[in-house]
Amino acid sequence: MADLRPDPASEPESVFPQEVGLFADSYSEKSRFSFCGHVLSITQNFGSRLGVAARVWDAAGPLPLQSPQPWHTFHAGHGLSSASSKELLVKLRRKTGYSFVNCKKALEACGGDLQQAESWLHEKAQKEGWSKAAKLHGRKTKEGLIGLLQEGNSTVLVEVNCETDFVARNLKFQQLVQQVALGTMLHCQSLKDQVSTYSKGFLNSSELSELPFGPERKGSLKDQLALAIGKLGENMTLKRAAWVKVPNGFYVGSYVHGTMHSPSLHNLVLGKYGALVICEISEWKANLEELGRRLGQHVVGMAPLSVGSLDDEPGGETETKMLSQPYLLDPSITLGQYVQPQGVSVVDFVRFECGEEGEAAEAE
């Protein structure tokens, strides 16, 4: 008997656009059934971008009364049953966040071994990320986020840039900023403590990129950067970082403008501007946190270039000196006049503005 099944090449295309690339996010199953003298072709498309599974039905023409037995095809991979492959596919997708298409490829390539498939995906993603990073290199990255992280006596401020504010609001980009902040914090905490005074340091883009990633210190931050570029499709840069460590008798005030808190790390704060203000204190006071926040606000808003001294006269060349500037929240007095009765001495500060160029960015 002649094969009456329709030629696959003549079947209508899915109503969903085919996605190409490592991070495509759909997969499909095809089935054919005999029904009332017709061959029915069903295509089911799955993926988070599609929202729901969809069926595309195609009537392929009449069949004789003695039609072939219904047959079903599912591309489940080598050596895997349909049910088990679906279960593994869902697990791998949830664990890694990669597309269904590529999770399926990974399981097929690794014979259904979940752990090997996860490693396969990470390797492929990193290769594609580096390839995409090379193609996007040179495109301007003026958007992004400042990240502020404080743990014990250590505080870090980092800047990560991207091309658009749309990507800066993406959770995957914010997770990259979080990874950079954690890497910088581990670097800061590995340094020897100063007993009598504070210590401060800066990392440029190349130094930041080479920092180890994560508590197990496997890989580097530049590897995480490549993965993020591969996923989000924009050029990105790890621009800079600053760190401060203080002994007893010192306090670090902080402020981030345009604040958004990291979803998975409660003490990481994200925004467009950030400031650290290092103060020497005679005793711990209940209002130190609020005082530090107001000093940070002043640094962000007034953009001083140096601390200066309480003896500086307001105006003239001292306008860029922090203590002689009009206090941001009460311009009738200078910042020095606001600070003096509080029992603290401002000794240093750091200010980051996302996307800034020239002298201000290079001063560190």
XYZ file of C-alpha atoms in Angstrom:
364
model
C 0.000 0.000 0.000
C 1.262 3.413 -0.883
C 2.351 5.658 1.979
C -0.519 8.126 2.318
C 1.104 10.230 5.006
C 1.593 13.834 3.846
C 5.014 15.037 2.843
C 6.470 16.985 5.837
C 7.987 19.540 3.454
C 4.500 20.440 2.234
C 3.079 21.009 5.733
C 2.221 24.547 6.800
C 4.778 26.324 8.991
C 4.025 26.981 12.641
C 2.296 30.263 13.383
C 5.101 30.969 15.865
C 8.346 32.479 14.544
C 11.274 30.094 14.728
C 13.893 31.340 17.175
C 17.549 30.816 16.379
C 20.545 30.968 18.728
C 21.677 29.544 22.020
C 19.110 31.412 24.069
C 16.003 30.689 21.981
C 13.093 29.834 24.240
C 10.734 27.373 22.600
C 10.467 23.750 21.468
C 7.789 21.819 19.637
C 6.241 18.370 19.437
C 4.552 17.015 16.288
C 1.864 14.318 16.153
C -0.338 12.885 13.369
C -3.665 11.083 13.834
C -6.311 9.523 11.623
C -9.714 11.136 12.170
C -12.893 10.779 10.075
C -11.003 9.864 6.973
C -8.427 12.626 7.309
C -4.852 12.798 8.532
C -4.575 15.443 11.226
C -1.168 16.998 11.933
C -0.708 18.635 15.329
C 2.205 20.889 16.255
C 2.500 21.897 19.919
C 4.864 24.774 20.715
C 6.192 25.228 24.238
C 8.241 27.984 25.846
C 8.026 30.775 28.428
C 7.889 33.428 25.700
C 4.836 31.751 24.096
C 2.787 31.995 27.288
C 0.672 28.848 26.617
C 1.002 25.745 24.486
C -0.623 26.140 21.076
C -1.870 23.615 18.545
C -1.775 24.002 14.769
C -4.159 21.600 12.976
C -3.811 20.692 9.349
C -6.258 18.521 7.339
C -4.202 16.604 4.831
C -6.950 15.074 2.651
C -9.246 12.030 2.675
C -8.065 8.538 3.460
C -9.500 5.183 2.341
C -11.658 3.338 4.839
C -8.771 1.037 5.767
C -6.442 3.769 6.890
C -3.061 3.113 8.464
C -2.829 2.838 12.217
C -2.431 6.180 14.023
C 1.182 6.964 14.687
C 2.871 9.462 17.008
C 6.274 11.078 16.845
C 8.084 12.912 19.686
C 11.707 13.927 19.397
C 12.772 12.902 22.876
C 16.465 12.463 22.326
C 18.655 9.406 22.152
C 17.750 6.711 24.657
C 15.130 8.802 26.493
C 11.410 8.113 26.828
C 8.978 10.926 26.167
C 7.856 11.183 29.812
C 11.341 11.075 31.325
C 12.731 13.549 28.805
C 9.988 16.043 29.590
C 10.652 15.753 33.312
C 14.408 16.229 32.848
C 13.775 19.101 30.457
C 11.639 20.962 32.992
C 14.187 20.355 35.779
C 17.100 21.593 33.672
C 15.149 24.631 32.476
C 14.216 25.620 36.046
C 17.723 25.053 37.352
C 19.655 26.904 34.653
C 17.198 29.404 33.172
C 18.310 28.521 29.628
C 15.823 27.969 26.809
C 13.858 24.757 26.310
C 15.501 24.281 22.922
C 19.000 24.306 24.356
C 18.108 22.326 27.473
C 16.781 19.654 25.089
C 20.006 19.789 23.033
C 22.076 19.462 26.210
C 20.148 16.419 27.432
C 20.460 14.739 24.036
C 24.202 15.477 23.892
C 24.746 14.147 27.429
C 22.499 11.080 27.259
C 20.034 12.446 29.787
C 22.624 13.143 32.515
C 21.307 16.269 34.261
C 24.618 17.382 35.791
C 26.571 16.937 32.563
C 23.829 18.734 30.640
C 24.081 21.700 33.009
C 27.857 21.895 32.474
C 27.362 21.564 28.718
C 24.949 24.502 28.742
C 27.285 26.732 30.763
C 30.203 25.979 28.446
C 28.142 26.697 25.331
C 26.693 29.852 26.858
C 30.115 31.160 27.823
C 31.495 30.524 24.340
C 28.560 32.307 22.754
C 28.858 35.122 25.303
C 32.506 35.708 24.399
C 31.640 35.599 20.697
C 28.844 38.113 21.166
C 31.054 40.277 23.401
C 33.659 40.456 20.620
C 31.008 41.525 18.102
C 29.560 44.198 20.420
C 32.919 45.527 21.607
C 33.239 49.264 21.059
C 29.556 50.086 21.396
C 29.003 52.816 24.000
C 27.882 51.796 27.479
C 26.612 54.915 29.227
C 23.742 53.324 31.156
C 23.961 50.823 33.984
C 23.895 50.726 37.777
C 25.899 51.589 40.871
C 25.949 48.863 43.524
C 26.586 49.449 47.243
C 27.360 46.558 49.598
C 28.233 46.763 53.307
C 29.340 43.866 55.522
C 30.758 44.496 58.976
C 33.612 46.991 58.755
C 33.881 46.693 54.948
C 31.986 48.669 52.307
C 32.244 48.490 48.514
C 30.894 50.608 45.679
C 30.862 49.219 42.107
C 29.780 50.454 38.684
C 28.640 48.174 35.846
C 27.588 49.681 32.525
C 25.335 48.621 29.647
C 23.924 50.283 26.533
C 20.303 50.960 27.554
C 18.308 51.663 30.693
C 15.952 48.864 29.627
C 18.712 46.296 30.201
C 19.780 48.037 33.436
C 16.318 47.236 34.828
C 16.631 43.573 33.835
C 17.040 41.110 36.712
C 19.917 39.278 34.964
C 21.872 42.534 34.686
C 21.195 43.352 38.344
C 22.454 39.888 39.275
C 25.674 40.680 37.400
C 26.096 43.867 39.489
C 25.496 41.752 42.580
C 28.214 39.286 41.526
C 30.665 42.151 40.941
C 29.871 43.647 44.359
C 30.373 40.278 46.062
C 33.653 39.705 44.203
C 34.903 43.128 45.279
C 33.807 42.480 48.871
C 35.742 39.183 48.976
C 38.791 41.024 47.645
C 38.409 43.745 50.292
C 37.977 41.267 53.138
C 41.076 39.337 52.048
C 43.272 42.402 52.636
C 45.041 43.024 55.916
C 43.173 45.264 58.371
C 44.641 48.592 59.477
C 44.662 48.944 63.269
C 44.739 52.702 63.711
C 43.138 54.190 60.598
C 40.905 53.402 57.656
C 42.028 51.926 54.333
C 40.617 52.722 50.909
C 41.324 51.382 47.436
C 40.106 51.403 43.835
C 39.944 48.810 41.075
C 39.858 49.755 37.398
C 38.034 47.789 34.705
C 40.821 45.292 33.942
C 41.581 44.671 37.645
C 37.899 44.170 38.379
C 37.471 41.735 35.497
C 40.209 39.445 36.844
C 38.737 39.096 40.349
C 37.671 35.533 41.239
C 33.955 34.820 41.202
C 31.967 33.392 44.115
C 32.991 31.937 47.480
C 34.592 28.912 45.755
C 36.578 31.388 43.607
C 36.035 29.387 40.402
C 36.329 31.451 37.233
C 36.470 35.226 37.138
C 34.097 38.163 36.887
C 34.917 38.546 33.181
C 33.402 35.073 32.648
C 30.177 36.240 34.309
C 30.275 39.352 32.142
C 30.468 37.206 28.996
C 27.503 35.115 30.126
C 25.421 38.246 30.772
C 26.310 39.697 27.350
C 25.304 36.411 25.711
C 21.954 36.379 27.507
C 21.006 40.054 27.152
C 22.603 40.889 23.790
C 24.109 44.256 24.751
C 27.664 45.410 25.246
C 28.539 45.717 28.944
C 31.566 46.796 30.950
C 32.754 46.298 34.510
C 33.829 49.909 34.890
C 35.271 50.373 38.386
C 35.012 49.600 42.081
C 35.999 51.210 45.369
C 36.385 49.600 48.765
C 36.753 50.940 52.317
C 37.678 49.162 55.563
C 37.484 50.893 58.929
C 38.672 49.981 62.477
C 36.949 50.968 65.703
C 36.556 54.732 66.023
C 35.487 55.161 62.381
C 32.156 54.955 60.593
C 31.208 54.770 56.891
C 28.063 56.668 55.945
C 26.471 55.767 52.611
C 23.803 56.871 50.193
C 22.500 55.627 46.830
C 20.230 57.802 44.709
C 17.424 56.164 42.707
C 17.480 53.255 45.123
C 16.377 49.732 44.282
C 17.197 46.795 46.536
C 18.664 43.566 45.204
C 16.007 40.828 45.118
C 18.274 38.138 46.576
C 20.789 40.025 48.723
C 19.119 42.290 51.251
C 22.140 44.502 52.008
C 22.994 45.268 48.362
C 21.532 48.576 47.163
C 21.370 49.580 43.484
C 20.951 53.014 41.886
C 22.375 55.640 39.530
C 24.540 57.585 42.041
C 26.408 56.367 45.099
C 28.557 57.878 47.845
C 30.610 56.700 50.835
C 31.593 59.157 53.559
C 34.275 58.103 56.064
C 33.918 59.693 59.490
C 36.014 59.553 62.627
C 33.848 59.262 65.739
C 34.533 59.594 69.445
C 31.634 57.341 70.453
C 28.831 55.371 68.830
C 25.578 57.298 68.588
C 22.078 56.184 67.673
C 21.773 58.722 64.857
C 24.978 57.729 63.046
C 23.166 55.897 60.253
C 20.921 58.870 59.488
C 23.865 61.271 59.739
C 25.884 59.121 57.348
C 22.974 59.025 54.903
C 22.656 62.842 54.922
C 26.376 63.285 54.369
C 26.164 60.855 51.456
C 23.241 62.839 50.027
C 25.363 65.970 50.174
C 28.255 64.310 48.331
C 25.934 63.022 45.589
C 24.128 66.351 45.186
C 27.021 68.821 45.561
C 29.815 66.713 43.984
C 32.765 68.029 46.061
C 36.316 67.274 44.913
C 37.988 67.263 48.351
C 37.069 67.362 52.055
C 38.734 70.655 52.980
C 38.766 71.857 56.591
C 36.491 73.638 59.050
C 38.682 76.752 58.700
C 37.920 77.181 54.983
C 35.844 80.247 54.161
C 32.756 79.661 51.988
C 32.814 80.760 48.331
C 35.584 81.266 45.802
C 38.038 78.427 45.300
C 36.631 76.535 48.289
C 33.343 75.782 46.529
C 34.633 72.332 45.587
C 35.694 71.597 49.190
C 33.065 69.582 50.999
C 33.103 71.204 54.453
C 32.876 74.787 53.121
C 30.028 74.055 50.691
C 26.473 75.164 51.538
C 24.809 72.183 53.202
C 22.527 70.547 50.650
C 19.547 70.178 53.007
C 19.986 73.619 54.627
C 21.910 76.097 52.425
C 21.890 78.732 55.187
C 24.814 76.906 56.830
C 27.906 75.129 55.541
C 28.322 71.383 55.788
C 31.095 71.958 58.330
C 28.692 73.917 60.515
C 26.188 71.071 60.288
C 28.751 68.379 61.134
C 30.673 70.047 63.962
C 27.951 69.780 66.672
C 27.381 66.108 65.771
C 30.671 64.995 67.321
C 32.079 63.480 64.104
C 34.886 64.466 61.754
C 34.610 63.872 58.007
C 37.960 62.517 56.794
C 37.296 61.163 53.271
C 34.616 60.260 50.734
C 33.977 58.388 47.472
C 31.427 59.425 44.849
C 30.272 57.382 41.822
C 27.954 58.648 39.106
C 26.815 56.055 36.592
C 28.163 56.756 33.116
C 30.335 59.716 34.074
C 33.433 60.328 31.996
C 36.572 62.450 32.127
C 38.333 63.757 35.205
C 35.717 62.763 37.751
C 35.787 59.120 36.715
C 39.543 59.018 36.310
C 40.362 60.733 39.615
C 40.142 57.429 41.489
